[in-house]
Coordinates of C-alpha atoms and ligand atoms in Angstrom, one line a residue:
M22 CA 23.0 72.6 84.8
L23 CA 22.2 68.7 84.8
K24 CA 19.9 67.3 86.9
D25 CA 19.5 63.7 86.1
M26 CA 23.2 62.7 85.7
S27 CA 21.4 59.5 84.2
D28 CA 19.9 61.2 81.6
E29 CA 20.7 59.6 77.8
N30 CA 21.4 62.6 75.9
T31 CA 23.3 65.3 78.6
F32 CA 26.6 65.1 80.2
E33 CA 28.5 67.4 82.6
F34 CA 31.8 68.5 81.0
K35 CA 33.7 70.9 83.4
L36 CA 37.2 72.5 83.2
L37 CA 39.2 71.2 85.9
G38 CA 42.6 73.4 84.3
T39 CA 42.7 76.4 82.0
G40 CA 46.2 77.4 82.6
T41 CA 49.4 77.4 80.2
S42 CA 51.9 74.5 80.9
T43 CA 53.3 76.6 84.0
G44 CA 49.7 76.9 85.6
V45 CA 49.3 80.5 87.1
P46 CA 50.7 81.2 89.1
T47 CA 53.8 81.1 87.6
I48 CA 56.1 80.1 90.6
S49 CA 58.8 83.1 91.3
C50 CA 56.5 85.6 89.2
N51 CA 54.9 88.7 91.2
C52 CA 53.3 90.5 88.4
S53 CA 49.5 91.5 88.7
T54 CA 48.5 88.2 87.5
C55 CA 50.4 85.9 89.7
I56 CA 49.6 88.1 92.9
S57 CA 45.9 88.6 91.9
K58 CA 43.4 87.1 94.4
D59 CA 40.8 86.9 92.1
P60 CA 39.9 82.9 91.8
K61 CA 39.7 83.1 87.9
D62 CA 43.6 84.1 87.7
K63 CA 44.5 80.9 89.6
R64 CA 44.6 78.1 86.6
L65 CA 45.9 74.5 87.2
R66 CA 47.5 72.6 83.9
C67 CA 44.7 71.7 81.3
S68 CA 42.3 69.5 81.9
A69 CA 38.8 68.7 81.5
L70 CA 36.1 65.6 83.0
I71 CA 33.4 64.5 81.5
T72 CA 30.4 62.8 83.4
Y73 CA 27.9 60.9 81.4
K74 CA 26.2 58.3 83.0
N75 CA 28.0 58.5 86.3
K76 CA 31.0 57.5 84.3
N77 CA 33.7 59.6 84.4
I78 CA 36.0 60.4 81.6
I79 CA 38.9 62.7 82.2
I80 CA 41.1 64.4 79.1
D81 CA 44.5 64.5 79.7
T82 CA 46.1 64.0 83.5
G83 CA 48.7 66.6 83.9
P84 CA 50.8 67.6 86.8
D85 CA 47.6 69.0 88.8
F86 CA 45.4 65.7 88.3
R87 CA 45.7 64.8 91.8
Q88 CA 44.9 68.1 92.9
Q89 CA 42.3 68.7 90.6
F90 CA 40.7 64.9 91.7
L91 CA 41.1 66.5 95.3
N92 CA 39.4 70.2 94.6
Y93 CA 36.3 68.9 92.9
G94 CA 35.7 65.9 94.9
I95 CA 36.1 63.3 92.1
N96 CA 35.7 59.9 93.7
H97 CA 36.3 57.4 90.8
L98 CA 37.5 57.8 87.2
D99 CA 36.8 55.2 84.2
A100 CA 38.9 56.4 81.8
V101 CA 41.5 58.9 80.4
V102 CA 41.6 60.6 76.9
Y103 CA 44.8 62.1 76.0
T104 CA 45.3 64.9 73.7
H105 CA 49.4 64.9 72.9
H106 CA 52.3 64.0 75.0
H107 CA 53.7 67.7 76.3
F108 CA 54.0 67.2 80.0
D109 CA 51.6 69.6 80.9
H110 CA 48.9 67.1 79.8
I111 CA 50.6 63.7 81.1
G112 CA 52.8 64.6 84.1
G113 CA 50.4 63.1 86.4
V114 CA 50.3 59.7 85.2
D115 CA 52.3 58.1 88.2
D116 CA 49.2 59.6 90.3
I117 CA 47.1 56.8 88.2
R118 CA 48.4 54.3 90.7
G119 CA 45.4 56.1 93.6
I120 CA 42.4 54.8 90.9
N121 CA 44.0 51.3 90.6
F122 CA 44.2 50.6 94.3
T123 CA 40.5 51.0 94.2
S124 CA 39.7 49.6 91.3
K125 CA 42.0 46.8 91.0
K126 CA 42.6 47.0 87.4
G127 CA 44.4 48.7 85.1
L128 CA 42.7 52.4 83.8
P129 CA 41.8 52.5 79.9
I130 CA 43.8 55.1 78.2
Y131 CA 42.7 56.2 74.4
L132 CA 45.5 58.1 72.9
N133 CA 47.3 58.3 69.4
S134 CA 50.5 55.9 68.5
E135 CA 53.0 59.6 68.8
T136 CA 51.4 59.9 72.7
L137 CA 52.0 56.4 73.2
N138 CA 55.6 56.2 72.1
N139 CA 56.3 59.2 74.1
L140 CA 54.2 58.0 77.4
S141 CA 56.1 54.6 77.1
R142 CA 59.6 56.5 76.7
I143 CA 59.2 59.2 79.9
F144 CA 56.8 56.6 82.3
S145 CA 58.8 53.4 81.4
Y146 CA 58.4 51.9 84.4
A147 CA 54.3 51.8 83.8
F148 CA 54.8 50.2 80.6
R149 CA 56.0 46.9 81.6
D150 CA 54.0 44.0 82.0
Y151 CA 51.9 44.9 85.2
N152 CA 51.1 41.6 86.1
E153 CA 53.8 41.0 89.1
T154 CA 54.9 44.2 89.5
G155 CA 52.8 44.9 92.6
G156 CA 51.2 48.4 93.7
G157 CA 54.0 50.7 92.6
I158 CA 53.1 51.5 89.2
P159 CA 50.4 52.8 87.5
M160 CA 48.3 50.3 85.4
V161 CA 46.9 51.4 82.6
D162 CA 45.3 49.6 79.1
V163 CA 45.7 51.1 76.1
N164 CA 43.8 52.0 73.3
I165 CA 45.1 53.5 70.2
I166 CA 42.9 56.4 68.4
S167 CA 43.6 58.0 65.5
E168 CA 40.6 59.6 63.6
G169 CA 37.2 59.2 63.4
D170 CA 34.8 58.5 65.8
F171 CA 35.6 56.2 69.3
Y172 CA 33.7 55.1 72.0
V173 CA 34.0 55.3 75.9
E174 CA 31.3 54.0 78.3
G175 CA 29.2 54.2 75.3
L176 CA 30.0 57.9 75.2
K177 CA 30.7 58.6 71.2
I178 CA 33.7 61.0 70.8
T179 CA 35.2 62.6 67.5
I180 CA 38.4 63.1 67.4
L181 CA 39.4 66.4 65.5
P182 CA 43.2 66.7 64.2
L183 CA 45.1 70.0 64.7
L184 CA 48.2 71.4 65.1
H185 CA 50.5 72.2 67.4
G186 CA 53.4 73.5 65.8
S187 CA 54.5 70.8 63.6
L188 CA 53.0 68.4 66.1
E189 CA 50.0 66.4 65.7
V190 CA 47.4 66.8 68.2
L191 CA 44.0 65.8 69.1
G192 CA 41.3 67.5 69.9
F193 CA 37.8 66.2 70.4
R194 CA 34.0 66.8 69.6
I195 CA 31.0 65.4 72.2
G196 CA 27.5 66.2 70.9
N197 CA 27.7 69.9 70.9
I198 CA 30.4 70.8 72.4
A199 CA 34.1 71.0 71.3
Y200 CA 37.5 70.9 73.3
C201 CA 40.6 72.1 71.4
T202 CA 43.5 73.1 73.5
D203 CA 47.2 73.3 72.4
T204 CA 46.8 74.1 68.8
N205 CA 47.7 76.9 66.3
Y206 CA 46.4 75.1 63.3
I207 CA 42.9 73.9 62.4
P208 CA 42.6 71.7 59.1
D209 CA 39.5 72.2 57.1
S210 CA 39.3 68.7 57.2
T211 CA 38.3 69.2 61.2
L212 CA 36.8 72.4 60.9
E213 CA 34.1 70.5 58.8
L214 CA 33.7 68.3 62.0
M215 CA 32.8 71.4 64.2
Q216 CA 29.7 72.5 62.6
D217 CA 26.6 73.5 64.6
L218 CA 28.6 73.8 67.6
D219 CA 27.0 75.4 70.8
V220 CA 29.8 75.5 72.8
L221 CA 33.8 75.6 71.6
I222 CA 36.8 75.7 74.1
L223 CA 40.0 76.9 72.3
D224 CA 43.4 77.5 73.1
G225 CA 44.0 81.4 73.4
L226 CA 47.4 81.4 74.7
R227 CA 47.8 85.8 75.4
P228 CA 47.5 88.3 73.5
K229 CA 51.4 88.1 72.0
L230 CA 52.0 85.7 69.2
H231 CA 53.2 81.9 69.8
R232 CA 54.8 79.3 67.5
T233 CA 52.6 76.5 68.7
H234 CA 49.5 78.4 70.3
F235 CA 47.0 80.6 68.7
N236 CA 47.1 84.3 70.7
I237 CA 43.9 85.4 72.0
E238 CA 43.7 87.6 68.6
Q239 CA 44.2 84.4 65.9
A240 CA 41.7 82.5 68.5
I241 CA 38.7 85.2 67.9
V242 CA 39.6 85.0 64.4
Q243 CA 38.9 80.9 64.5
A244 CA 36.0 81.2 67.1
N245 CA 34.2 83.9 64.8
N246 CA 34.8 81.3 62.0
I247 CA 33.7 78.2 63.6
N248 CA 30.8 80.1 65.4
A249 CA 29.7 78.0 68.1
K250 CA 26.8 79.6 69.8
Q251 CA 29.8 80.2 72.8
T252 CA 33.5 80.1 72.7
F253 CA 35.6 79.8 75.7
L254 CA 39.4 80.5 75.7
T255 CA 41.7 78.1 77.4
H256 CA 45.6 77.3 78.2
I257 CA 45.8 81.2 79.4
A258 CA 48.9 82.1 80.7
H259 CA 49.8 84.8 83.0
Q260 CA 50.0 87.4 80.7
V261 CA 46.1 87.3 80.8
K262 CA 44.5 89.1 84.2
H263 CA 40.8 87.5 83.6
S264 CA 39.2 90.8 84.5
E265 CA 41.3 92.9 82.5
V266 CA 40.8 91.0 79.3
E267 CA 37.3 89.1 79.7
N268 CA 35.5 92.8 79.0
T269 CA 38.0 93.2 76.0
L270 CA 36.5 90.1 73.9
P271 CA 33.5 90.2 71.1
E272 CA 30.3 89.1 72.4
G273 CA 30.0 85.0 72.4
I274 CA 33.5 84.5 73.2
N275 CA 35.0 84.7 77.0
L276 CA 38.1 83.1 78.9
A277 CA 37.3 80.3 80.5
Y278 CA 38.6 79.5 84.1
D279 CA 39.0 76.4 86.5
G280 CA 35.6 75.0 87.2
L281 CA 33.5 76.0 84.4
T282 CA 30.7 73.4 84.1
I283 CA 29.0 72.7 81.3
T284 CA 25.9 70.8 80.3
G285 CA 26.4 69.0 76.8
K286 CA 24.2 67.2 74.6
L287 CA 24.8 64.3 72.6
L288 CA 23.2 65.1 68.9
Ligands
ZN13 ZN1 49.7 72.4 76.9
ZN14 ZN1 53.1 86.3 86.0
ZN15 ZN1 51.3 71.1 74.3

Protein backbone atom coordinates (compact mmCIF):
# COMPACT_ATOMS: atom_id res chain seq x y z
CA MET A 1 0.00 0.00 0.00
CA LEU A 2 1.07 3.50 -0.72
CA LYS A 3 1.99 5.29 2.48
CA ASP A 4 3.36 8.58 1.30
CA MET A 5 1.21 9.96 -1.48
CA SER A 6 3.75 12.70 -2.11
CA ASP A 7 6.46 10.20 -3.07
CA GLU A 8 7.83 11.28 -6.43
CA ASN A 9 8.30 7.74 -7.67
CA THR A 10 5.09 6.02 -6.68
CA PHE A 11 1.45 6.38 -7.60
CA GLU A 12 -1.78 4.64 -6.69
CA PHE A 13 -3.81 2.84 -9.34
CA LYS A 14 -7.36 1.97 -8.30
CA LEU A 15 -9.89 0.08 -10.42
CA LEU A 16 -13.21 1.90 -10.01
CA GLY A 17 -15.05 -0.50 -12.29
CA THR A 18 -14.23 -3.85 -13.90
CA GLY A 19 -17.51 -4.75 -15.60
CA THR A 20 -18.51 -5.09 -19.21
CA SER A 21 -20.71 -2.48 -20.91
CA THR A 22 -23.94 -3.52 -19.17
CA GLY A 23 -22.36 -3.63 -15.73
CA VAL A 24 -22.80 -6.68 -13.49
CA PRO A 25 -25.44 -7.50 -12.36
CA THR A 26 -27.07 -6.97 -15.72
CA ILE A 27 -30.53 -5.55 -15.18
CA SER A 28 -33.34 -8.07 -15.63
CA CYS A 29 -30.95 -11.06 -15.50
CA ASN A 30 -31.34 -13.75 -12.84
CA CYS A 31 -28.23 -15.81 -13.60
CA SER A 32 -26.12 -17.04 -10.69
CA THR A 33 -23.59 -14.19 -11.09
CA CYS A 34 -26.24 -11.50 -11.30
CA ILE A 35 -27.95 -12.72 -8.12
CA SER A 36 -24.64 -13.47 -6.34
CA LYS A 37 -24.00 -11.85 -2.97
CA ASP A 38 -20.22 -11.86 -3.54
CA PRO A 39 -19.02 -8.22 -3.72
CA LYS A 40 -16.57 -9.36 -6.42
CA ASP A 41 -19.55 -10.16 -8.65
CA LYS A 42 -20.66 -6.50 -8.51
CA ARG A 43 -18.92 -4.73 -11.35
CA LEU A 44 -19.42 -1.12 -12.37
CA ARG A 45 -18.41 0.02 -15.84
CA CYS A 46 -14.63 0.12 -16.48
CA SER A 47 -12.66 3.03 -15.11
CA ALA A 48 -9.47 3.55 -13.13
CA LEU A 49 -8.19 6.30 -10.88
CA ILE A 50 -4.54 7.25 -10.81
CA THR A 51 -3.39 9.31 -7.84
CA TYR A 52 0.01 10.91 -8.16
CA LYS A 53 1.29 13.56 -5.77
CA ASN A 54 -2.30 14.16 -4.60
CA LYS A 55 -3.51 14.77 -8.15
CA ASN A 56 -6.35 12.58 -9.40
CA ILE A 57 -6.41 11.43 -13.02
CA ILE A 58 -9.26 9.17 -14.11
CA ILE A 59 -9.26 6.80 -17.08
CA ASP A 60 -12.72 7.06 -18.72
CA THR A 61 -15.94 8.56 -17.39
CA GLY A 62 -18.50 5.85 -17.97
CA PRO A 63 -22.16 5.77 -16.89
CA ASP A 64 -21.06 4.94 -13.32
CA PHE A 65 -18.63 7.88 -13.05
CA ARG A 66 -20.69 9.73 -10.44
CA GLN A 67 -21.37 6.61 -8.39
CA GLN A 68 -17.68 5.67 -8.47
CA PHE A 69 -16.76 9.11 -7.16
CA LEU A 70 -19.19 8.67 -4.29
CA ASN A 71 -18.31 5.03 -3.56
CA TYR A 72 -14.62 5.73 -3.21
CA GLY A 73 -14.84 9.12 -1.51
CA ILE A 74 -12.93 10.82 -4.30
CA ASN A 75 -13.03 14.54 -3.58
CA HIS A 76 -11.44 16.16 -6.60
CA LEU A 77 -10.45 15.41 -10.16
CA ASP A 78 -7.62 16.99 -12.14
CA ALA A 79 -7.86 15.31 -15.55
CA VAL A 80 -9.51 12.57 -17.62
CA VAL A 81 -7.76 10.27 -20.07
CA TYR A 82 -10.04 8.45 -22.54
CA THR A 83 -9.48 5.02 -24.06
CA HIS A 84 -12.26 5.29 -26.69
CA HIS A 85 -15.77 6.59 -27.25
CA HIS A 86 -18.00 3.59 -26.53
CA PHE A 87 -20.78 4.66 -24.20
CA ASP A 88 -19.65 2.49 -21.30
CA HIS A 89 -16.48 4.65 -21.23
CA ILE A 90 -17.97 8.11 -21.79
CA GLY A 91 -21.57 7.98 -20.50
CA GLY A 92 -20.74 10.08 -17.42
CA VAL A 93 -19.55 13.18 -19.29
CA ASP A 94 -22.50 15.26 -18.10
CA ASP A 95 -21.47 14.65 -14.48
CA ILE A 96 -18.22 16.53 -15.12
CA ARG A 97 -20.39 19.55 -14.26
CA GLY A 98 -19.97 18.64 -10.60
CA ILE A 99 -16.21 18.94 -10.96
CA ASN A 100 -16.58 22.27 -12.80
CA PHE A 101 -18.81 23.74 -10.08
CA THR A 102 -16.02 23.31 -7.54
CA SER A 103 -12.97 24.02 -9.69
CA LYS A 104 -14.64 26.87 -11.63
CA LYS A 105 -12.75 25.91 -14.76
CA GLY A 106 -12.77 23.40 -17.57
CA LEU A 107 -11.56 19.89 -16.76
CA PRO A 108 -8.55 18.87 -18.88
CA ILE A 109 -9.35 15.80 -20.97
CA TYR A 110 -6.86 13.79 -23.06
CA LEU A 111 -8.19 11.77 -25.99
CA ASN A 112 -7.50 10.89 -29.60
CA SER A 113 -9.26 12.70 -32.44
CA GLU A 114 -11.65 9.81 -33.11
CA THR A 115 -12.84 9.89 -29.50
CA LEU A 116 -13.17 13.68 -29.63
CA ASN A 117 -15.23 13.53 -32.83
CA ASN A 118 -17.61 11.10 -31.21
CA LEU A 119 -17.77 12.95 -27.88
CA SER A 120 -18.58 16.18 -29.76
CA ARG A 121 -21.35 14.37 -31.59
CA ILE A 122 -22.85 12.52 -28.62
CA PHE A 123 -22.48 15.43 -26.17
CA SER A 124 -22.75 18.24 -28.73
CA TYR A 125 -24.05 20.72 -26.12
CA ALA A 126 -20.80 20.38 -24.16
CA PHE A 127 -18.53 21.34 -27.02
CA ARG A 128 -19.90 24.77 -27.78
CA ASP A 129 -18.10 27.84 -26.48
CA TYR A 130 -18.91 27.44 -22.79
CA ASN A 131 -17.94 30.94 -21.67
CA GLU A 132 -21.50 32.21 -21.91
CA THR A 133 -23.52 29.13 -21.13
CA GLY A 134 -23.84 29.15 -17.35
CA GLY A 135 -23.63 26.08 -15.16
CA GLY A 136 -25.62 23.56 -17.13
CA ILE A 137 -22.93 22.32 -19.43
CA PRO A 138 -19.90 20.14 -18.70
CA MET A 139 -16.76 22.16 -19.35
CA VAL A 140 -13.71 20.38 -20.71
CA ASP A 141 -10.36 21.55 -22.04
CA VAL A 142 -9.38 19.28 -24.89
CA ASN A 143 -5.89 17.84 -25.33
CA ILE A 144 -5.46 15.60 -28.38
CA ILE A 145 -3.14 12.61 -28.01
CA SER A 146 -2.24 10.03 -30.62
CA GLU A 147 0.96 8.13 -29.90
CA GLY A 148 4.13 8.26 -27.82
CA ASP A 149 4.24 9.75 -24.33
CA PHE A 150 2.30 12.61 -22.80
CA TYR A 151 2.33 14.21 -19.38
CA VAL A 152 -0.59 14.90 -17.08
CA GLU A 153 0.15 16.81 -13.88
CA GLY A 154 3.80 15.84 -14.30
CA LEU A 155 3.00 12.14 -14.66
CA LYS A 156 4.39 10.45 -17.76
CA ILE A 157 1.84 8.27 -19.57
CA THR A 158 2.79 6.11 -22.54
CA ILE A 159 0.10 5.47 -25.15
CA LEU A 160 -0.43 1.81 -26.04
CA PRO A 161 -2.28 1.66 -29.38
CA LEU A 162 -4.67 -1.32 -29.49
CA LEU A 163 -7.37 -2.68 -31.76
CA HIS A 164 -10.91 -3.25 -30.47
CA GLY A 165 -12.47 -4.95 -33.46
CA SER A 166 -11.63 -2.48 -36.22
CA LEU A 167 -11.59 0.52 -33.86
CA GLU A 168 -8.22 1.93 -32.79
CA VAL A 169 -8.34 2.47 -29.04
CA LEU A 170 -5.77 3.50 -26.48
CA GLY A 171 -4.24 1.57 -23.64
CA PHE A 172 -1.90 3.33 -21.24
CA ARG A 173 1.32 2.50 -19.47
CA ILE A 174 2.31 4.38 -16.34
CA GLY A 175 5.62 3.22 -14.93
CA ASN A 176 5.38 -0.49 -14.16
CA ILE A 177 1.61 -0.79 -14.78
CA ALA A 178 -0.24 -1.12 -18.11
CA TYR A 179 -4.01 -0.77 -18.56
CA CYS A 180 -5.49 -2.33 -21.72
CA THR A 181 -9.25 -2.64 -21.61
CA ASP A 182 -11.47 -3.12 -24.68
CA THR A 183 -9.11 -4.89 -27.05
CA ASN A 184 -8.82 -8.08 -29.02
CA TYR A 185 -5.51 -7.33 -30.76
CA ILE A 186 -2.23 -5.91 -29.52
CA PRO A 187 0.11 -4.86 -32.35
CA ASP A 188 3.78 -5.90 -32.15
CA SER A 189 4.83 -2.26 -31.91
CA THR A 190 2.68 -1.93 -28.80
CA LEU A 191 4.02 -5.17 -27.30
CA GLU A 192 7.46 -3.57 -27.46
CA LEU A 193 6.18 -0.83 -25.17
CA MET A 194 4.95 -3.42 -22.67
CA GLN A 195 8.23 -4.97 -21.57
CA ASP A 196 9.21 -5.41 -17.92
CA LEU A 197 5.76 -4.77 -16.51
CA ASP A 198 4.97 -5.61 -12.93
CA VAL A 199 1.22 -5.37 -13.44
CA LEU A 200 -0.91 -5.74 -16.57
CA ILE A 201 -4.64 -5.03 -16.52
CA LEU A 202 -6.09 -6.67 -19.63
CA ASP A 203 -9.47 -7.19 -21.27
CA GLY A 204 -10.77 -10.71 -20.54
CA LEU A 205 -14.49 -10.52 -21.19
CA ARG A 206 -15.84 -14.04 -20.72
CA PRO A 207 -15.14 -17.66 -21.69
CA LYS A 208 -16.94 -17.46 -25.07
CA LEU A 209 -15.30 -15.80 -28.07
CA HIS A 210 -16.24 -12.22 -28.86
CA ARG A 211 -15.71 -10.11 -31.96
CA THR A 212 -14.07 -7.12 -30.23
CA HIS A 213 -12.79 -8.35 -26.86
CA PHE A 214 -10.28 -10.98 -25.78
CA ASN A 215 -12.04 -13.88 -24.19
CA ILE A 216 -10.38 -15.39 -21.13
CA GLU A 217 -8.42 -18.00 -23.05
CA GLN A 218 -7.05 -15.39 -25.48
CA ALA A 219 -6.25 -13.05 -22.61
CA ILE A 220 -4.21 -15.80 -20.93
CA VAL A 221 -2.19 -16.31 -24.13
CA GLN A 222 -1.51 -12.57 -24.31
CA ALA A 223 -0.67 -12.37 -20.62
CA ASN A 224 1.84 -15.21 -20.94
CA ASN A 225 3.40 -13.52 -23.94
CA ILE A 226 3.63 -10.09 -22.28
CA ASN A 227 4.86 -11.79 -19.11
CA ALA A 228 4.02 -9.14 -16.53
CA LYS A 229 4.63 -10.37 -12.97
CA GLN A 230 0.90 -10.12 -12.33
CA THR A 231 -2.03 -9.84 -14.75
CA PHE A 232 -5.58 -8.86 -13.82
CA LEU A 233 -8.44 -9.45 -16.27
CA THR A 234 -11.06 -6.70 -16.56
CA HIS A 235 -14.19 -5.71 -18.55
CA ILE A 236 -15.75 -8.87 -17.14
CA ALA A 237 -19.21 -10.05 -18.17
CA HIS A 238 -21.87 -11.79 -16.08
CA GLN A 239 -20.92 -15.15 -17.58
CA VAL A 240 -17.97 -14.98 -15.17
CA LYS A 241 -18.74 -15.78 -11.53
CA HIS A 242 -15.69 -14.64 -9.60
CA SER A 243 -15.45 -17.55 -7.16
CA GLU A 244 -15.79 -20.15 -9.92
CA VAL A 245 -13.48 -18.70 -12.59
CA GLU A 246 -10.77 -17.27 -10.32
CA ASN A 247 -9.60 -20.77 -9.32
CA THR A 248 -9.24 -21.91 -12.92
CA LEU A 249 -6.72 -19.22 -13.90
CA PRO A 250 -2.97 -19.88 -14.12
CA GLU A 251 -0.59 -18.57 -11.47
CA GLY A 252 0.03 -14.85 -11.85
CA ILE A 253 -3.30 -14.23 -13.60
CA ASN A 254 -6.36 -13.18 -11.62
CA LEU A 255 -9.72 -11.59 -12.16
CA ALA A 256 -9.77 -7.89 -11.35
CA TYR A 257 -12.52 -6.57 -9.12
CA ASP A 258 -13.95 -3.17 -8.28
CA GLY A 259 -11.82 -1.37 -5.72
CA LEU A 260 -8.62 -3.30 -6.45
CA THR A 261 -5.80 -0.90 -5.60
CA ILE A 262 -2.21 -1.24 -6.72
CA THR A 263 0.83 0.82 -5.85
CA GLY A 264 2.71 1.66 -9.03
CA LYS A 265 6.31 2.67 -9.45
CA LEU A 266 7.65 5.09 -12.00
CA LEU A 267 10.66 3.78 -13.85
ZN1 LIG B 1 -16.09 -1.17 -22.84
ZN1 LIG C 1 -26.63 -12.42 -15.45
ZN1 LIG D 1 -15.48 -0.58 -26.24
